[in-house]
Tab-separated table of C-alpha atoms and ligand atoms in Angstrom:
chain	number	residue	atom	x	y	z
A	1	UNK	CA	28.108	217.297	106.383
A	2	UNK	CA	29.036	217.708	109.860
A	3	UNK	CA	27.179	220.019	111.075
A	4	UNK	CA	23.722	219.630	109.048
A	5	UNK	CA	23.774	215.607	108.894
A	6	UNK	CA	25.506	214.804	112.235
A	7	UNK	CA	25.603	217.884	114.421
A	8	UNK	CA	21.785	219.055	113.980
A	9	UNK	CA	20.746	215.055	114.606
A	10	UNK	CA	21.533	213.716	117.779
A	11	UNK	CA	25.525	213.471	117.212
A	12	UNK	CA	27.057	215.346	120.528
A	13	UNK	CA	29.920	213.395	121.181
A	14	UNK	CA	33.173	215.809	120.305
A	15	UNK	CA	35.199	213.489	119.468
A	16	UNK	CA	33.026	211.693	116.938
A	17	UNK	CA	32.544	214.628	115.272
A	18	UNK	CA	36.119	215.730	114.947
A	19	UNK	CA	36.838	212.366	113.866
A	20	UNK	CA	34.638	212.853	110.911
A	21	UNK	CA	36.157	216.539	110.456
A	22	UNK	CA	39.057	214.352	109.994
A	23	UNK	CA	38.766	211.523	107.530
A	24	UNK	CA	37.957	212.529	103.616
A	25	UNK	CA	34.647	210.543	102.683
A	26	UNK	CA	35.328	211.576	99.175
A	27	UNK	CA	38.604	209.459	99.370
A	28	UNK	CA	36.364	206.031	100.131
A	29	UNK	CA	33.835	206.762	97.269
A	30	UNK	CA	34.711	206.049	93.090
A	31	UNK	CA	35.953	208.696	91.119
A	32	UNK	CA	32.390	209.287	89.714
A	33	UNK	CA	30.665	209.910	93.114
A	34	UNK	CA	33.116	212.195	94.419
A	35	UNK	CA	30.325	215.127	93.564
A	36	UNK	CA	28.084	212.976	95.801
A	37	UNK	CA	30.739	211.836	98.821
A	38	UNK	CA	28.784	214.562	101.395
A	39	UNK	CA	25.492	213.407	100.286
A	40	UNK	CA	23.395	212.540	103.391
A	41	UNK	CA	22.646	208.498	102.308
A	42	UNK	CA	24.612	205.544	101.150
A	43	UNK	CA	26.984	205.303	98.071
A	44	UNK	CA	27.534	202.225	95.693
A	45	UNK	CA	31.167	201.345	95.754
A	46	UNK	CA	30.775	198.023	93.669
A	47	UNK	CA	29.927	194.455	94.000
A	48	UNK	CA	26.563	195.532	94.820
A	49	UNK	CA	28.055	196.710	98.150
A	50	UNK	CA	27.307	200.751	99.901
A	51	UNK	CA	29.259	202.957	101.796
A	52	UNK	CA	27.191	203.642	104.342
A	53	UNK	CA	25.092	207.004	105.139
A	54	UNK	CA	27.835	209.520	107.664
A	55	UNK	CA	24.804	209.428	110.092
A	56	UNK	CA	24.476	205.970	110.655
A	57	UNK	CA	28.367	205.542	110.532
A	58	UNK	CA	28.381	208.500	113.003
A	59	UNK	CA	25.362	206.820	115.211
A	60	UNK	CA	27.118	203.076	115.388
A	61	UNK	CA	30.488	204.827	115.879
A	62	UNK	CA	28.801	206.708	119.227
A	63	UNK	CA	26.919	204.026	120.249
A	64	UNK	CA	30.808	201.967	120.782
A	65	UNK	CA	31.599	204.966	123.361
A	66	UNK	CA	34.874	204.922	122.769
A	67	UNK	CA	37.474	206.804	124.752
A	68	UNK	CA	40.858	206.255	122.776
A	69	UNK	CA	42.744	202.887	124.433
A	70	UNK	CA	40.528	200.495	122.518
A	71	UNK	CA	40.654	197.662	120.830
A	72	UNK	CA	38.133	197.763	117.882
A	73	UNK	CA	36.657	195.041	115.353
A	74	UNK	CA	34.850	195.578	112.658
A	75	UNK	CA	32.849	193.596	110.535
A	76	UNK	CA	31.827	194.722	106.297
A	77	UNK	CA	35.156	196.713	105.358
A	78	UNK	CA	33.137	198.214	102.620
A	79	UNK	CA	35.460	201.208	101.623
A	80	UNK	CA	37.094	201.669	104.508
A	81	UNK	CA	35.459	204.523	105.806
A	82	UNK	CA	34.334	203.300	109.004
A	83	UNK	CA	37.528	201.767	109.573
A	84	UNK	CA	39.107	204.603	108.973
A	85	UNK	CA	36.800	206.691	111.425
A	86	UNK	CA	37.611	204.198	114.093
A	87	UNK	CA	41.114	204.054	113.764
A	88	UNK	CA	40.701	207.637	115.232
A	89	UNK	CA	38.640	207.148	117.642
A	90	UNK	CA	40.393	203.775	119.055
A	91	UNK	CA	44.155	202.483	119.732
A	92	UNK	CA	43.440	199.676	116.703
A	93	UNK	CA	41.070	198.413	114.205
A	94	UNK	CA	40.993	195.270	112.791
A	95	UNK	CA	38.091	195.176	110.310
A	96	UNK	CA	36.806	192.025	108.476
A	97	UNK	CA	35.600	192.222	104.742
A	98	UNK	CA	33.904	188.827	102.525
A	99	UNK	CA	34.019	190.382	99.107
A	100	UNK	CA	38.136	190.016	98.535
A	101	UNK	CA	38.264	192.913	96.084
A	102	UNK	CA	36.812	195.359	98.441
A	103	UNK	CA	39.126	193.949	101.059
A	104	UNK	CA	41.946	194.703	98.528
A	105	UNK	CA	40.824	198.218	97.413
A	106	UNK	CA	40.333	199.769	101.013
A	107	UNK	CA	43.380	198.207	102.667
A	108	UNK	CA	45.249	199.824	99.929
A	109	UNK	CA	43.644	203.070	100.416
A	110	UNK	CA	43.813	203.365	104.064
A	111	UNK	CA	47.593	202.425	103.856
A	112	UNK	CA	47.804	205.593	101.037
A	113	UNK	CA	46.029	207.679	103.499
A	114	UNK	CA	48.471	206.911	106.698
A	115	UNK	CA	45.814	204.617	108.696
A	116	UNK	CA	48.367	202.585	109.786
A	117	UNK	CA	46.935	201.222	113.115
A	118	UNK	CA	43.765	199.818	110.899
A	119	UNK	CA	43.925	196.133	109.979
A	120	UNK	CA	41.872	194.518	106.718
A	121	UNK	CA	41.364	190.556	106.638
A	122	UNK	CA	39.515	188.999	104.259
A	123	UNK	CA	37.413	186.710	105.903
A	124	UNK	CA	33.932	185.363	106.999
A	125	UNK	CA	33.232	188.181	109.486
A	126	UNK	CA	30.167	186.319	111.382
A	127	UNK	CA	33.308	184.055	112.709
A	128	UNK	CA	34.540	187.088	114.475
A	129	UNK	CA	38.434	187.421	114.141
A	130	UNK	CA	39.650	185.204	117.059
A	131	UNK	CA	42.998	186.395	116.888
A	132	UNK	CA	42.798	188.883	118.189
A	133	UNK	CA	40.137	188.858	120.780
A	134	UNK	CA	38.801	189.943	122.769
A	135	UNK	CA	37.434	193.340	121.977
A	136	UNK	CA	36.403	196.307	123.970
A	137	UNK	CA	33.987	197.767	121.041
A	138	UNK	CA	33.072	195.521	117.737
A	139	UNK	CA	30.835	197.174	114.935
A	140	UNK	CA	29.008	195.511	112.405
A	141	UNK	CA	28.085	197.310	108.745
A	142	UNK	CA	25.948	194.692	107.719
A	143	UNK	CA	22.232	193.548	108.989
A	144	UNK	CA	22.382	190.134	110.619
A	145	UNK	CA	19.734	187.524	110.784
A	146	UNK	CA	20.969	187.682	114.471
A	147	UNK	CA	23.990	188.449	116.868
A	148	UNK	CA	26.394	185.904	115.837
A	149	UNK	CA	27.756	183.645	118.777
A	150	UNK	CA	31.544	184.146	118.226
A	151	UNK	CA	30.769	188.241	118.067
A	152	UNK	CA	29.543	187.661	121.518
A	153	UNK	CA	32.060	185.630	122.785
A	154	UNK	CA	34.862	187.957	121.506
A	155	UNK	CA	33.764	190.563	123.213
A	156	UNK	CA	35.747	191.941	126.665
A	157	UNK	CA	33.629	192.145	129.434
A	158	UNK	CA	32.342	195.230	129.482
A	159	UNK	CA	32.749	195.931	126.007
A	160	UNK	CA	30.060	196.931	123.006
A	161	UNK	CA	28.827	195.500	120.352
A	162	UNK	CA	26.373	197.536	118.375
A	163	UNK	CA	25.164	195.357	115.522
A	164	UNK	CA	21.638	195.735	112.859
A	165	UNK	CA	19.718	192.541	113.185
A	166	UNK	CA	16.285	191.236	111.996
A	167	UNK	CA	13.901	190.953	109.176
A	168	UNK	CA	16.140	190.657	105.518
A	169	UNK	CA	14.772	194.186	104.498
A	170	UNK	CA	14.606	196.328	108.380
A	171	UNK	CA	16.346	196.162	111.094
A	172	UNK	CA	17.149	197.209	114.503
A	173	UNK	CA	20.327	199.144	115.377
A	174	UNK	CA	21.409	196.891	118.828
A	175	UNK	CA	24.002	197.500	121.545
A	176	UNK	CA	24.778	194.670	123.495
A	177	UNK	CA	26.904	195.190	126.357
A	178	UNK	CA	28.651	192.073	127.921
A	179	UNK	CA	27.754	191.905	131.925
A	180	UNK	CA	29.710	189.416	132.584
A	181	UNK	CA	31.299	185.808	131.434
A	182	UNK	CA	27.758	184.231	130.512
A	183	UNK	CA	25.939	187.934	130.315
A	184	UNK	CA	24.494	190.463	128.083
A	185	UNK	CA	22.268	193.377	127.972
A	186	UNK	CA	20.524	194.747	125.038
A	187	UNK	CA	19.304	198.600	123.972
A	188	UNK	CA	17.354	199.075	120.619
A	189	UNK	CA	18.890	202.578	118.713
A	190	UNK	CA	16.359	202.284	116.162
A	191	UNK	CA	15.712	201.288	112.866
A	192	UNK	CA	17.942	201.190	110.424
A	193	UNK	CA	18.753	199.032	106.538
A	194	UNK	CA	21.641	197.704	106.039
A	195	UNK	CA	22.719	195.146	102.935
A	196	UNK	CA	23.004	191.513	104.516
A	197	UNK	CA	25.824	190.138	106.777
A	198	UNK	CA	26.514	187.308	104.530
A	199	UNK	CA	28.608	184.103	106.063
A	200	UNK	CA	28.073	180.997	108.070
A	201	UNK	CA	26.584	182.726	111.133
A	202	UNK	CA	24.453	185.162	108.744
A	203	UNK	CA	22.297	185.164	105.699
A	204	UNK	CA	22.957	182.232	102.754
A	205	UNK	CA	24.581	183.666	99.825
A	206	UNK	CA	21.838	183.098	97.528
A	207	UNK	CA	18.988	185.212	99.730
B	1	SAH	N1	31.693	200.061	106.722
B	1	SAH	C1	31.558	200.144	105.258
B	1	SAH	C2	30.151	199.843	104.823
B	1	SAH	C3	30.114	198.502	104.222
B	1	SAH	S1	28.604	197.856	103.643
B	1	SAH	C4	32.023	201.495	104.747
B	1	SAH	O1	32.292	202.379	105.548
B	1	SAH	O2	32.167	201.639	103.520
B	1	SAH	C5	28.722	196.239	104.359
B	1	SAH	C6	29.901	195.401	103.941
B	1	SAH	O3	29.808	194.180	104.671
B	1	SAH	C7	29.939	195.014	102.462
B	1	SAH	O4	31.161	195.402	101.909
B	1	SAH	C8	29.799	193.481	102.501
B	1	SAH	O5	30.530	192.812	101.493
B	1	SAH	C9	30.334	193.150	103.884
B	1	SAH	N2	29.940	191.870	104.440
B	1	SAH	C10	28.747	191.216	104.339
B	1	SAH	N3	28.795	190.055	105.009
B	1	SAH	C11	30.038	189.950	105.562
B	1	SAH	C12	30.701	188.974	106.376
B	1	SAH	N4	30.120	187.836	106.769
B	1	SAH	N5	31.977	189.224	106.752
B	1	SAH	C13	32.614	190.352	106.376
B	1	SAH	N6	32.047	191.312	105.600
B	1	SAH	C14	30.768	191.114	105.204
């Protein structure tokens, strides 16, 4: 998976890819996909929710340039896999997740598989996780409407975010970096579909 799926695309950052050396996809995926866990695309793991494809994991994940003393949030827990990846690449992760049995299910796995410096609330994740704040990298698994305020606002200046926003059905892979107190720059990593970031700063339940 490494090599074909992350390597051979445009995954060079060596510590990304030893991260994902190091964390077990087939440990984040139900028993009956475990034949699938290396699979180059997204997995269902209930709830109508996916574990997302390694590359785009891998792409967000080198997007957040992180160098090891960060302090990481993450928004759509999903499995835990991201988390997980995160945890170490970064000094801690707190990740957010809506659906409370997924939030259940991968804070129980991650604490079976020794992540102890990642962190699982469940919780409306456009809100940010205050907290906490602020954040030198914050990664969102879920394609917003648009950047939601608070994610902004949480951020350390000089920190990432690298978020999917637009259109229901495509959207654009973003990292904003924040400038300064009132200032942000954006770079477009491509296009990318994610399932909706659902919550009072994202989609309505019901779309
Ligand atoms: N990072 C995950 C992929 C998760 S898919 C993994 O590695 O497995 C996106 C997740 O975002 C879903 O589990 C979904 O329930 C969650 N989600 C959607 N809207 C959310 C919100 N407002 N706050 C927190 N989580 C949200």
């Amino acid at each position: 998976m490494v090599a074909k799926q992350l390597r051979a695309r445009d995954i060079t950052d060596e510590r990304v890819l030893a991260a994902f050396e190091r964390v077990p996809r087939e440990a984040f995926v139900a028993p009956d996909q475990v034949d699938s866990a290396y699979d180059d695309s997204p997995l269902p793991i209930g709830d109508g929710q996916t574990i997302s494809q390694p590359y785009i994991v891998a792409l967000t994940t080198q997007a957040l340039r992180l160098a090891g003393h960060e302090h990481v949030l993450e928004i759509g827990t999903g499995s835990g896999y991201a988390a997980a990846i995160l945890g170490q690449l970064a000094t801690s992760v707190v990740t957010i997740e809506r659906i409370g049995s997924l939030a259940t299910m991968a804070a129980a796995r991650l604490a079976a598989l020794g992540h102890t410096n990642v962190h699982v609330h469940h919780a409306d994740g456009t809100l940010g996780w205050a907290p906490d704040a602020p954040y030198e990298a914050i990664a969102v698994a879920a394609g917003a409407p648009r950047p939601p305020r608070a994610l902004l606002e949480q951020l350390a200046v000089g920190g990432r975010l690298v978020i999917p926003f637009g259109p229901h059905d495509h959207q654009r892979l973003v990292r904003i970096t924040r400038t300064g107190a009132s200032t942000w720059t954006e770079e477009n990593l491509g296009a990318v579909r994610f399932v909706p970031l659902v919550g009072a700063h994202g989609w309505p339940a019901s779309a």
